[in-house]
XYZ file of C-alpha atoms in Angstrom:
431
model
C -62.005 73.413 -10.018
C -58.571 73.914 -11.520
C -59.064 70.778 -13.733
C -62.517 71.786 -14.936
C -61.330 75.249 -15.783
C -58.500 73.927 -17.911
C -60.883 71.596 -19.777
C -63.270 74.429 -20.547
C -60.395 76.466 -21.779
C -59.317 73.676 -24.096
C -62.862 73.028 -25.343
C -64.059 76.601 -25.673
C -60.850 77.897 -27.053
C -60.734 81.573 -27.603
C -64.443 82.380 -27.205
C -64.845 81.876 -23.469
C -62.637 84.756 -22.334
C -64.272 87.153 -24.801
C -67.757 86.164 -23.584
C -66.792 86.867 -19.976
C -65.379 90.263 -20.907
C -68.565 91.215 -22.695
C -70.608 90.133 -19.710
C -68.489 92.237 -17.389
C -68.726 95.182 -19.697
C -72.473 94.860 -19.799
C -72.788 94.601 -16.046
C -70.463 97.506 -15.271
C -72.379 100.253 -17.110
C -75.678 98.979 -15.799
C -74.749 100.197 -12.312
C -75.312 103.901 -12.099
C -72.842 106.129 -10.326
C -75.604 107.397 -8.077
C -76.490 103.933 -6.822
C -72.827 103.094 -6.290
C -72.273 106.237 -4.213
C -75.263 105.551 -2.019
C -74.406 101.916 -1.574
C -70.656 102.090 -0.972
C -69.960 105.685 0.282
C -73.032 107.423 1.658
C -70.874 110.241 3.197
C -69.088 111.241 -0.005
C -71.069 114.480 -0.467
C -70.321 115.691 3.066
C -67.318 118.107 2.921
C -64.195 117.182 4.848
C -63.635 119.961 7.437
C -59.866 119.454 7.483
C -59.599 119.709 3.718
C -61.884 122.724 3.735
C -59.642 124.507 6.228
C -56.619 123.773 4.045
C -58.332 125.281 1.017
C -59.358 128.387 2.974
C -55.832 128.840 4.334
C -54.376 128.492 0.843
C -56.857 131.038 -0.491
C -55.977 133.517 2.257
C -52.273 133.171 1.468
C -52.941 133.932 -2.181
C -55.049 136.996 -1.371
C -53.163 140.293 -1.610
C -53.714 142.462 1.500
C -54.865 146.046 0.961
C -52.095 148.592 0.532
C -51.640 150.844 3.542
C -48.355 152.320 2.318
C -47.210 154.717 -0.385
C -43.680 154.977 -1.766
C -41.945 158.344 -1.445
C -39.433 159.770 -3.912
C -36.829 157.510 -2.296
C -36.635 153.730 -2.583
C -35.861 153.501 1.129
C -38.737 155.424 2.731
C -42.455 154.617 2.707
C -45.304 156.547 4.303
C -48.714 155.444 5.574
C -51.383 156.178 2.973
C -53.906 157.555 5.486
C -51.606 160.515 6.222
C -51.343 161.812 2.682
C -54.730 160.765 1.266
C -58.337 161.509 2.134
C -59.839 158.044 2.466
C -63.359 159.197 1.638
C -62.603 161.209 -1.492
C -59.280 159.622 -2.483
C -57.742 163.083 -2.844
C -54.000 163.422 -2.253
C -53.259 165.859 0.563
C -49.483 165.559 0.082
C -47.676 164.433 -3.029
C -45.425 161.558 -1.833
C -42.996 162.306 -4.682
C -42.029 165.526 -2.910
C -40.835 163.650 0.173
C -37.057 163.083 0.094
C -36.913 164.644 -3.361
C -33.672 166.405 -2.355
C -31.928 163.043 -2.208
C -33.215 161.804 -5.538
C -32.500 165.186 -7.140
C -28.864 165.087 -6.097
C -28.720 161.487 -7.290
C -30.052 162.382 -10.736
C -27.494 165.170 -11.038
C -24.728 162.688 -10.343
C -26.220 160.207 -12.800
C -26.114 162.781 -15.607
C -22.405 163.255 -15.029
C -21.771 159.519 -14.897
C -24.240 158.063 -17.398
C -21.984 155.110 -18.153
C -22.433 153.799 -14.613
C -26.130 153.178 -15.264
C -25.327 150.056 -17.267
C -23.888 148.426 -14.164
C -26.958 149.079 -12.034
C -30.018 146.883 -11.748
C -33.132 148.182 -13.442
C -35.390 150.145 -11.084
C -32.750 150.618 -8.400
C -31.735 154.133 -7.498
C -28.132 155.231 -7.607
C -26.201 155.718 -4.378
C -26.358 159.308 -3.226
C -24.078 161.674 -1.332
C -26.681 164.032 0.120
C -26.222 164.928 3.795
C -28.165 167.631 5.695
C -26.266 170.831 6.297
C -26.203 170.430 10.071
C -23.961 167.356 9.775
C -21.411 168.920 7.460
C -18.092 170.000 9.005
C -19.087 168.001 12.086
C -18.624 164.519 13.458
C -20.019 162.240 16.134
C -17.853 161.857 19.216
C -18.266 159.310 21.990
C -18.625 160.816 25.475
C -18.112 158.353 28.346
C -20.254 158.733 31.494
C -17.307 160.306 33.322
C -17.565 163.411 31.125
C -21.029 164.275 32.517
C -21.720 165.665 36.013
C -22.331 162.852 38.500
C -21.953 160.390 35.605
C -25.569 161.149 34.665
C -26.993 162.141 31.249
C -26.714 165.870 30.458
C -29.382 168.193 31.867
C -28.761 171.263 29.693
C -31.596 170.385 27.290
C -29.433 169.585 24.257
C -31.672 167.715 21.793
C -31.097 164.001 21.477
C -32.438 160.988 19.565
C -32.116 157.391 20.747
C -31.802 154.049 18.963
C -33.438 150.948 20.405
C -33.934 147.426 19.072
C -33.794 143.753 19.839
C -30.398 142.329 20.662
C -28.320 141.680 17.539
C -30.619 143.649 15.240
C -27.739 145.788 13.948
C -28.121 148.876 16.139
C -24.445 149.642 16.706
C -23.651 148.892 13.063
C -26.295 151.398 11.992
C -24.771 154.108 14.197
C -21.359 153.399 12.664
C -22.848 153.594 9.156
C -24.437 156.986 9.903
C -21.137 158.253 11.239
C -19.272 156.938 8.188
C -21.785 158.657 5.894
C -21.070 162.002 7.571
C -17.334 161.375 7.213
C -17.581 160.709 3.478
C -19.615 163.889 3.014
C -17.053 166.260 4.455
C -17.383 165.680 8.183
C -15.256 163.528 10.418
C -12.282 163.898 12.682
C -9.366 161.775 13.743
C -9.253 159.730 16.889
C -10.695 156.409 17.970
C -13.736 158.039 19.572
C -14.658 160.122 16.528
C -16.210 159.179 13.250
C -13.658 157.969 10.772
C -11.213 156.767 13.416
C -12.415 153.184 13.617
C -15.759 151.990 14.962
C -17.735 154.653 16.775
C -20.015 152.120 18.485
C -18.655 148.702 19.391
C -20.252 145.869 17.438
C -20.382 142.162 18.129
C -22.129 139.044 16.852
C -22.857 138.178 20.465
C -26.346 139.475 21.367
C -26.472 142.031 24.163
C -23.062 143.591 23.494
C -24.342 147.057 24.428
C -24.964 146.950 28.172
C -24.967 150.641 29.060
C -26.398 153.872 27.688
C -23.846 155.423 25.327
C -23.842 159.083 24.275
C -22.425 160.303 20.952
C -22.332 164.052 20.522
C -22.381 165.875 17.184
C -19.519 168.367 17.564
C -17.870 170.712 15.044
C -14.597 169.546 13.552
C -12.786 172.557 15.090
C -14.251 171.972 18.560
C -10.906 171.026 20.174
C -8.981 173.981 18.755
C -11.847 176.360 19.523
C -12.095 175.209 23.130
C -8.618 176.559 23.886
C -9.755 180.091 23.073
C -13.138 179.906 24.825
C -14.443 179.161 28.270
C -15.381 175.625 27.184
C -12.552 173.332 28.176
C -11.617 170.149 26.418
C -10.481 167.046 28.266
C -7.809 164.408 27.798
C -8.894 160.864 27.178
C -7.144 157.596 27.912
C -5.321 157.892 24.596
C -3.652 161.092 25.832
C -5.330 163.191 23.139
C -7.515 166.216 23.714
C -11.218 165.658 23.206
C -14.077 168.132 22.838
C -16.343 168.898 25.769
C -19.864 167.488 25.799
C -21.300 171.007 26.065
C -20.029 171.698 22.536
C -22.423 169.132 21.071
C -25.180 170.343 18.786
C -27.175 167.195 19.553
C -26.700 163.705 20.991
C -27.235 160.317 19.442
C -27.961 157.761 22.186
C -27.250 154.044 21.833
C -29.550 152.114 24.210
C -29.059 148.504 25.373
C -30.971 146.017 23.254
C -34.057 144.251 24.563
C -34.970 140.585 24.297
C -32.398 137.792 24.123
C -28.875 138.546 25.260
C -25.820 136.511 26.266
C -26.112 137.458 29.915
C -27.937 136.276 33.058
C -31.664 136.997 33.164
C -31.320 139.336 36.136
C -28.801 141.466 34.213
C -31.085 141.582 31.167
C -34.013 142.691 33.343
C -31.859 145.379 34.940
C -30.816 146.746 31.519
C -34.402 146.920 30.345
C -35.600 148.616 33.526
C -32.841 151.205 33.176
C -33.777 151.762 29.544
C -37.435 152.268 30.405
C -36.590 154.664 33.209
C -34.247 156.572 30.886
C -36.867 156.966 28.162
C -39.527 158.194 30.553
C -37.142 160.589 32.282
C -35.910 162.049 28.972
C -39.114 162.186 26.933
C -41.842 163.125 29.421
C -42.731 166.355 31.189
C -43.159 166.588 34.968
C -46.347 164.960 36.187
C -48.153 164.280 39.404
C -46.764 161.174 41.056
C -45.373 158.232 39.165
C -42.750 155.640 39.981
C -40.267 157.111 37.480
C -39.094 160.713 37.630
C -39.917 162.763 34.544
C -37.719 165.315 32.816
C -36.500 168.193 34.968
C -33.740 170.145 33.222
C -31.526 172.989 34.323
C -33.563 175.642 32.557
C -36.870 173.838 32.162
C -38.157 173.687 28.613
C -39.177 170.650 26.596
C -37.675 167.193 27.226
C -34.410 166.553 25.358
C -35.381 163.203 23.788
C -37.066 164.201 20.539
C -37.389 160.815 18.854
C -36.855 157.120 19.579
C -35.850 154.999 16.586
C -37.117 151.426 17.014
C -35.119 149.005 14.867
C -36.794 145.933 13.328
C -34.854 143.179 11.546
C -36.176 143.043 7.967
C -35.219 139.374 7.636
C -38.016 138.350 9.997
C -41.323 137.223 8.440
C -43.154 139.824 10.540
C -42.532 142.058 13.570
C -42.120 139.946 16.680
C -44.494 140.195 19.644
C -41.656 141.802 21.578
C -41.232 144.473 18.885
C -44.967 145.193 18.953
C -44.913 145.298 22.770
C -42.212 147.965 22.713
C -44.239 150.017 20.218
C -47.317 149.672 22.397
C -45.292 150.698 25.445
C -44.174 153.850 23.612
C -47.798 154.606 22.718
C -48.833 154.256 26.365
C -46.062 156.554 27.617
C -46.372 159.155 24.850
C -42.851 158.595 23.518
C -42.547 159.565 19.816
C -40.916 156.775 17.828
C -39.961 155.862 14.267
C -39.647 152.363 12.781
C -36.402 151.539 10.965
C -35.957 148.274 9.063
C -32.376 147.027 9.258
C -30.351 144.588 7.131
C -32.501 145.062 4.020
C -29.578 143.750 1.955
C -30.468 140.302 3.322
C -34.150 140.465 2.296
C -36.001 140.688 -0.990
C -37.691 143.949 -1.881
C -41.101 142.246 -2.046
C -40.667 140.935 1.509
C -39.652 144.373 2.804
C -42.735 145.890 1.154
C -44.997 143.340 2.864
C -43.340 143.988 6.218
C -43.625 147.750 5.754
C -47.274 147.382 4.811
C -47.940 145.598 8.109
C -46.312 148.466 10.008
C -48.263 151.077 8.041
C -51.426 149.112 8.757
C -50.607 149.443 12.461
C -50.254 153.211 12.046
C -53.572 153.272 10.175
C -55.357 151.556 13.072
C -53.844 154.040 15.546
C -54.795 156.944 13.283
C -58.393 155.765 12.962
C -58.655 155.173 16.719
C -57.324 158.642 17.520
C -59.651 160.238 14.962
C -62.649 158.614 16.619
C -61.499 159.637 20.098
C -60.991 163.207 18.872
C -64.598 163.292 17.697
C -65.727 162.248 21.163
C -63.183 163.908 23.484
C -61.305 166.373 21.266
C -57.876 165.136 22.307
C -55.425 162.509 21.082
C -52.146 162.019 19.254
C -50.400 159.247 17.327
C -46.827 158.877 18.585
C -45.770 156.467 15.842
C -44.077 158.072 12.838
C -46.040 157.406 9.619
C -42.767 156.974 7.687
C -40.933 153.626 7.745
C -37.235 153.707 6.807
C -35.196 150.965 5.126
C -31.491 150.712 5.941
C -28.490 148.528 5.255
C -25.363 149.236 7.263
C -23.411 146.857 5.034
C -24.256 148.634 1.760
C -24.900 152.093 3.206
C -28.496 152.168 1.963
C -31.030 154.555 3.484
C -28.466 156.563 5.467
C -29.378 159.877 3.799
C -33.081 159.466 4.545
C -32.389 158.554 8.159
C -30.063 161.530 8.642
C -32.792 163.808 7.282
C -35.182 162.365 9.855
C -32.671 162.838 12.676
C -32.126 166.453 11.648
C -35.823 167.317 11.367
C -36.692 165.692 14.696
C -33.727 167.113 16.596
C -34.069 170.730 15.564
C -37.785 171.089 14.823
C -39.655 173.626 16.938
C -42.365 171.915 18.942
C -45.701 173.624 19.497
C -46.406 171.824 22.748
C -44.596 169.615 25.190
C -45.034 165.885 25.141
C -47.112 164.569 28.035
C -46.885 161.277 29.883
C -49.924 159.018 29.853
C -50.733 157.069 33.011
C -47.407 157.568 34.825
C -48.602 155.498 37.793
C -48.790 152.382 35.668
C -45.133 151.757 34.880
C -44.981 148.330 33.283
C -42.162 146.349 31.735
C -42.149 145.369 28.080
């Protein structure tokens, strides 16, 4: 065959290859695409389910979810849309630009005096502010060890308190220190290692689970020690040999709770911390009820429970709230504990990511709001215990401290129309 081919090539010269090419060209178009598909790949028109799922998943990622949030006057506070807008008519019930306008107003006043500083700021980013509610001025947070309370138990005089709770290593202690430092820079503060401005108020650590007990920080006037010598309220001496104010001089308490979730400690210790935290929250935020495995609030003079608000911290660097975060929120809903979501470490996340995360949280509030509205139509009773406002904070850069202090003030000293009840006290479950 090889010999005959070479002879033909010599005899035919240049025409043989061209004839073959023409023949191939003629044969190739004669075969229709339809006949080829049927003959060689009869399943070509059947869609590939795996590829179809990939396309659908890609389309869902590109879709923009509906907006459940509205920006307030501040860059670091967003509110659920269903609270300020009538969903049927689209009418605004509350102008969101009026919320936290005091902070932005004081910021604009500063900006007018320092217009040259605007060139150093990123476009669209608000200036740092120095607004602090009046209640925190000429005051400071002071750490009160358990030994300063009767029987080493939390105070029972009904002084209002707010608590901070979050996953281990979510920046809870750092946030408390940042709030204290903000008060110091605004005219508050006092010397001493257990007061704001005298080092860290709450101990911080990169090791998860550093906070293992319930810590009380009282907001006391700067002249509390000198005033105690001329009144019936006695001060006490700490380990440093200095006089400290008495816990009864506190206007309110800020409570640092042990973190939940992962911690650098044995599992049995972690479970014990969380059980203590749950028992504390129920005993401080619920009114007396019939039965129940955990004792509800019983103060010296009766009245409403002292715990006015629980601040649940969520790490903004996470792609979405963890199942454990959502479980804690659901637990608060079940036990009628009012709570507010605070995003931490926003300096480590993009603004677009924080908006998406906030929108997910506002969507959760929307679902609770709709569910309660329907139950009210049927039963005439119901309440959403989740705060519709989500706060952004950065302890490193001091962002969002003014907004959070405003929330602490309004929740601590607001007059409540009715006491908070405990739902299903017999069913005490862990997170």
